[in-house]
Coordinates of C-alpha atoms in Angstrom, one line a residue:
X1 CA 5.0 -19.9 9.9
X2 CA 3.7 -16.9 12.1
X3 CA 4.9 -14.0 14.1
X4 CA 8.7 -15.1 13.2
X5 CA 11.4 -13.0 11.6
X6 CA 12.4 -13.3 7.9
X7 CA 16.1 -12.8 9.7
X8 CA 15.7 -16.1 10.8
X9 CA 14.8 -18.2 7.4
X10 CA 16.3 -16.0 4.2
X11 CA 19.0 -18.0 3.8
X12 CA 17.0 -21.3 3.5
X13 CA 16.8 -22.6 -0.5
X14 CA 13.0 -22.0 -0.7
X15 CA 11.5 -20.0 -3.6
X16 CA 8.7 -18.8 -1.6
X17 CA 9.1 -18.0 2.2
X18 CA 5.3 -17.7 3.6
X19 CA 5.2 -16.0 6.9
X20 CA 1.5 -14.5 8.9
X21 CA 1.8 -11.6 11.1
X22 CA -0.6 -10.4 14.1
X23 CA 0.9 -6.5 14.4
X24 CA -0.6 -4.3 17.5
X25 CA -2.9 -1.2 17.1
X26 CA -1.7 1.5 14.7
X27 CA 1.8 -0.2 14.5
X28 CA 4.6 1.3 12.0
X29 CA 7.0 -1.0 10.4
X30 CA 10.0 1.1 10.3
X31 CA 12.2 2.0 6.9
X32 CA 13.5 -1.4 5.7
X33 CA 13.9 -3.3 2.5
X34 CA 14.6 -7.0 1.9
X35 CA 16.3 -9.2 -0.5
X36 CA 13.3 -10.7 -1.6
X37 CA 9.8 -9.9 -3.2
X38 CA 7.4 -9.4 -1.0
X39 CA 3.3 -9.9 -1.0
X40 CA 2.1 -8.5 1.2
X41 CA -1.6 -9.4 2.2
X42 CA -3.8 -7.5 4.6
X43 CA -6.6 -10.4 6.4
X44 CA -7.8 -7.3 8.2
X45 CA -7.2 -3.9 8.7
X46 CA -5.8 -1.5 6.3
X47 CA -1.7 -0.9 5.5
X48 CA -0.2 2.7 4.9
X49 CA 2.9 2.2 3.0
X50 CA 5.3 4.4 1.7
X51 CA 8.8 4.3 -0.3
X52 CA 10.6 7.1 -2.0
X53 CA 8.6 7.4 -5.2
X54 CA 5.2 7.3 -3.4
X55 CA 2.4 5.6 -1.4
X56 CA 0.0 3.2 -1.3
X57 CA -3.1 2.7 0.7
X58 CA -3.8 -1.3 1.5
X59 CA -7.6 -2.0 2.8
X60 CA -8.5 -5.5 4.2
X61 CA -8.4 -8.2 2.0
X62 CA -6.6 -6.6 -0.9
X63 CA -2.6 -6.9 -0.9
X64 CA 0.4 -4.8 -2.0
X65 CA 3.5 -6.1 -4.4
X66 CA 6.7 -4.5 -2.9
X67 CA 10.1 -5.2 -5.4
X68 CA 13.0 -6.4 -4.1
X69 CA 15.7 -4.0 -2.4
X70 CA 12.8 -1.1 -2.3
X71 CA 13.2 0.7 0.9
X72 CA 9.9 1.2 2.5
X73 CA 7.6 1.7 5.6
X74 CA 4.3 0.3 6.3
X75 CA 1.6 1.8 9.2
X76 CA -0.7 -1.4 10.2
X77 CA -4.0 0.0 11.7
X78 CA -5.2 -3.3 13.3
X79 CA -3.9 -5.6 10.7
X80 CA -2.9 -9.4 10.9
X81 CA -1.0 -10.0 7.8
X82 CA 0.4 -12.8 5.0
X83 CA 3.3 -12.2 3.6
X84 CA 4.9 -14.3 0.9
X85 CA 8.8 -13.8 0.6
X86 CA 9.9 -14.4 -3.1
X87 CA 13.0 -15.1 -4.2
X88 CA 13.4 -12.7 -7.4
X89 CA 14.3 -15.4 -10.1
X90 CA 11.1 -16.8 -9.2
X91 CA 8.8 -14.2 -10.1
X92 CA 10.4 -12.3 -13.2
X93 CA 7.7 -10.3 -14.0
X94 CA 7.3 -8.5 -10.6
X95 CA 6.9 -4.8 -11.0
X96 CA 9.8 -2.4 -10.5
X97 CA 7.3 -0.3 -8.7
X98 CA 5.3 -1.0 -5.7
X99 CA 1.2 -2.0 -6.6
X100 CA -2.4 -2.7 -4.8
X101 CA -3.9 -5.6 -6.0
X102 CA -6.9 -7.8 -5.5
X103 CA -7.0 -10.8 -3.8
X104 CA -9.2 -13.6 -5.0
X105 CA -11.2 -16.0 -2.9
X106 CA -8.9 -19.3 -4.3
X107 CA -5.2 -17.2 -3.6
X108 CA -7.1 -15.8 -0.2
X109 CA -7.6 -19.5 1.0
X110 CA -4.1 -20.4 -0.6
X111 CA -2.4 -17.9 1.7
X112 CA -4.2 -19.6 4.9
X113 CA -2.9 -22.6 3.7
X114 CA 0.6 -21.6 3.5
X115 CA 1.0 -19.9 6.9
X116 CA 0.8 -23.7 8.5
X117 CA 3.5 -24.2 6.1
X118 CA 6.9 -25.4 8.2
X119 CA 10.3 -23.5 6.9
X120 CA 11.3 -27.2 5.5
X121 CA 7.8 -27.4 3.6
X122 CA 9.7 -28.3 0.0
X123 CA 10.4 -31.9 1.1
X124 CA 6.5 -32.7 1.2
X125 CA 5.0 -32.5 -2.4
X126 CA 1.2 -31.4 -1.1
X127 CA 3.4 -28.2 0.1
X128 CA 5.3 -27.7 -2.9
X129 CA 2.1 -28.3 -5.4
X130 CA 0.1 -25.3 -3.0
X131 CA 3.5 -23.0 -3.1
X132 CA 3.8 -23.7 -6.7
X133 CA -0.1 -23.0 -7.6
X134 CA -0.3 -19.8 -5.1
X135 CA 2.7 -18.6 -7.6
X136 CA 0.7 -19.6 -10.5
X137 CA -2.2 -17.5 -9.0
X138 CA 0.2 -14.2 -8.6
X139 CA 0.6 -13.7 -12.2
X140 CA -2.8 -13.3 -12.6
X141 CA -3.7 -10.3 -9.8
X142 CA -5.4 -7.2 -10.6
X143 CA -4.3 -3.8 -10.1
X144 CA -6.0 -1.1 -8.2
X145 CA -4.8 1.7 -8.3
X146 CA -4.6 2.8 -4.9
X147 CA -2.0 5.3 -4.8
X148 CA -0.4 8.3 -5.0
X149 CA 3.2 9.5 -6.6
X150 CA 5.9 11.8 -3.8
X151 CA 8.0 14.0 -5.5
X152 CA 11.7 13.7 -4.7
X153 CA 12.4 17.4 -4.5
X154 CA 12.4 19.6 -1.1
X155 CA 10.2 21.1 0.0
X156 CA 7.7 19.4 -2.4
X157 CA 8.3 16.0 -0.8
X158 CA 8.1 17.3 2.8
X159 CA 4.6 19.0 2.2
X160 CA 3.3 16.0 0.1
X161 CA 4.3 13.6 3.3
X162 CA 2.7 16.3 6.0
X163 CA -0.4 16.5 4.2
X164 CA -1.1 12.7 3.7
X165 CA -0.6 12.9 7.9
X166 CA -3.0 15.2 8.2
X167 CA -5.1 15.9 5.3
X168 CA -6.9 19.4 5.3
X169 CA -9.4 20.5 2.0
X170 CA -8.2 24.2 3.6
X171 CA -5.2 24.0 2.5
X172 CA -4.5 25.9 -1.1
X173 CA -2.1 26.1 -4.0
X174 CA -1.3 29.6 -2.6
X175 CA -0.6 28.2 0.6
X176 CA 2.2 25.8 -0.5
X177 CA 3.6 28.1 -2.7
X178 CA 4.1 30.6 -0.1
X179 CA 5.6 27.7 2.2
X180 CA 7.6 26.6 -0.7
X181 CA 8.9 30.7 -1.3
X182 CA 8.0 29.8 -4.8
X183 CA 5.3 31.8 -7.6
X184 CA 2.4 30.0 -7.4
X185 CA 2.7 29.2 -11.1
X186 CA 6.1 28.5 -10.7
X187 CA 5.1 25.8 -8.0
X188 CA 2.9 24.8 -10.0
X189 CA 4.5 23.8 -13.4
X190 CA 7.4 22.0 -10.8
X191 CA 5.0 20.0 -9.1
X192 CA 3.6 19.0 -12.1
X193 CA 7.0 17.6 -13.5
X194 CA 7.7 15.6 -10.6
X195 CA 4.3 13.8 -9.6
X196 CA 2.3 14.1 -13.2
X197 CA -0.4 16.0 -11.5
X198 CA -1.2 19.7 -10.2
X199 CA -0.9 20.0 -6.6
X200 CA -4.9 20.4 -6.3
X201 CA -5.7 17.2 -7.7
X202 CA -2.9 15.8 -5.7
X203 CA -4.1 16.8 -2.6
X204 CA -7.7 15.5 -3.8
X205 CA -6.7 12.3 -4.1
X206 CA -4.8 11.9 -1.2
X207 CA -8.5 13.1 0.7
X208 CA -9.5 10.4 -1.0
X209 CA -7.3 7.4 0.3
X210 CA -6.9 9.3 4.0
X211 CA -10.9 8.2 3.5
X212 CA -10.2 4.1 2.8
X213 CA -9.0 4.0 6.8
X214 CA -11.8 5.9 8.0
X215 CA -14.1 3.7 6.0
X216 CA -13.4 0.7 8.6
X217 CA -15.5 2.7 11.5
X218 CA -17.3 5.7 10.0
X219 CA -20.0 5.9 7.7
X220 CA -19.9 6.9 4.0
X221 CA -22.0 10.1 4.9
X222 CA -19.7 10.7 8.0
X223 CA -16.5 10.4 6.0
X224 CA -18.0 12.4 2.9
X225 CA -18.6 15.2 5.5
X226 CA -14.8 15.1 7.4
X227 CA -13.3 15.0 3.9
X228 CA -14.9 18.7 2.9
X229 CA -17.7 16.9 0.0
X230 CA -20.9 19.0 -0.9
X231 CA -22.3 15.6 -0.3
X232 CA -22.3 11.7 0.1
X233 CA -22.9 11.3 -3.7
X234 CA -20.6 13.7 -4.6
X235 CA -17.8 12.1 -2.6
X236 CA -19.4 8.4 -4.2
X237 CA -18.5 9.8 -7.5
X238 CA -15.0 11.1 -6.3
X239 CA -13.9 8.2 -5.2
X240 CA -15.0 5.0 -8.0
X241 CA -13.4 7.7 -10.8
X242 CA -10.1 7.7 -8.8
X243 CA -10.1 4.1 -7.4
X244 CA -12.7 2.2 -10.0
X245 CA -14.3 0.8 -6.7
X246 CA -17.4 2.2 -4.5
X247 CA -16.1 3.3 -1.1
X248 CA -19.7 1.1 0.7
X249 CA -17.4 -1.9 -1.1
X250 CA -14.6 -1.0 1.6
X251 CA -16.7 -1.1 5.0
X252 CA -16.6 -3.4 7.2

């Protein structure tokens, strides 16, 4: 099915509910949830999503695992989508948290397959063998860990969201600390508690995935020089020890 709502087809019986989606230029996909699981698979583009406990930075071809009943919004920057709607029981195993994965070439073609797919597919055994094998194929995914934790506390979470808007290597532990009326150390230990990391290497690595959309259009040189690095290499380096993948491996 494509460009249809899930409105229209949750109630039907079907474990797995495969819809495709063209979404216009630098769309956002406002706070929701849904019943189901969700896979959500980026053909092009790159996805910005976001729940309460964090976000998650989608480039083309990979895909995102979002649990059931997890409110969240996605930003598509020219992105044309397959999403697989799950019925929970089906997929046990699928994380409580949201996660980035890769997407093979066999579960890439699989997910081609299955947007053709009518909403009444279960009555025709090819259908219900490539349903069955694309949920064979989602137990095996990788994980990349493209991501970053939000803290739940004000004003932490409010600075955390401003500054993956509009990244800036300027910006300094003093500076949120003063924001936050808060000793710098003080800050500092809280932050720590709520995301696992201190605010600088926070703010690192969100440079780093504000750099996966840029990626698309821009140069690794040009993007090394936006994101404040001494250097191409040095931004290189960066980002495969945060990500595990070369940032040439995500241009297009």
């Amino acid at each position: 099915m494509r460009n249809v709502s899930l409105a229209e087809f949750d109630h039907l019986p079907a474990e797995v509910l495969p819809i495709a989606t063209d979404y216009p230029p630098d769309y956002l996909l406002v706070w929701h949830e849904h019943r189901r699981a969700q896979f959500l698979y980026a053909a092009t583009g790159t996805m910005l999503v976001e729940t309460d406990e964090g976000a998650w930075t989608v480039p083309g071809e990979r895909a995102v695992l979002i649990p059931p009943r997890v409110r969240h919004q996605v930003r598509m920057l020219d992105v044309q989508t397959s999403s697989l709607y799950i019925e929970p029981a089906a997929v046990p195993w699928w994380p409580g948290t949201c996660r980035v994965v890769e997407v093979a070439p066999l579960l890439r073609e699989l997910l081609l397959g299955a947007a053709e797919l009518d909403a009444d597919y279960g009555g025709r055994s090819r259908d219900s063998a490539l349903v069955a094998l694309i949920l064979e194929e989602l137990a095996t995914l990788t994980e990349v860990p493209l991501h970053v934790a939000l803290p739940h506390e004000e004003p932490f979470s409010r600075l955390c969201r401003g500054y993956l808007a509009h990244p800036d290597v300027a910006v300094s532990n003093t500076d949120w600390a003063r924001t936050a009326a808060m000793s710098e150390r003080a800050f500092t230990r809280r932050f720590r508690e709520l995301t696992g990391m201190s605010p600088a290497a926070w703010r690192a690595k969100a440079r780093l995935l504000a750099a996966i959309p840029l990626l698309r259009h821009k140069t690794v040189t040009e993007v090394s020089a936006l994101l404040g690095y001494a250097s191409p290499a040095a931004f290189t380096y960066a980002f495969g020890r945060a990500f595990d993948v070369a940032p040439s491996s995500l241009r297009r």
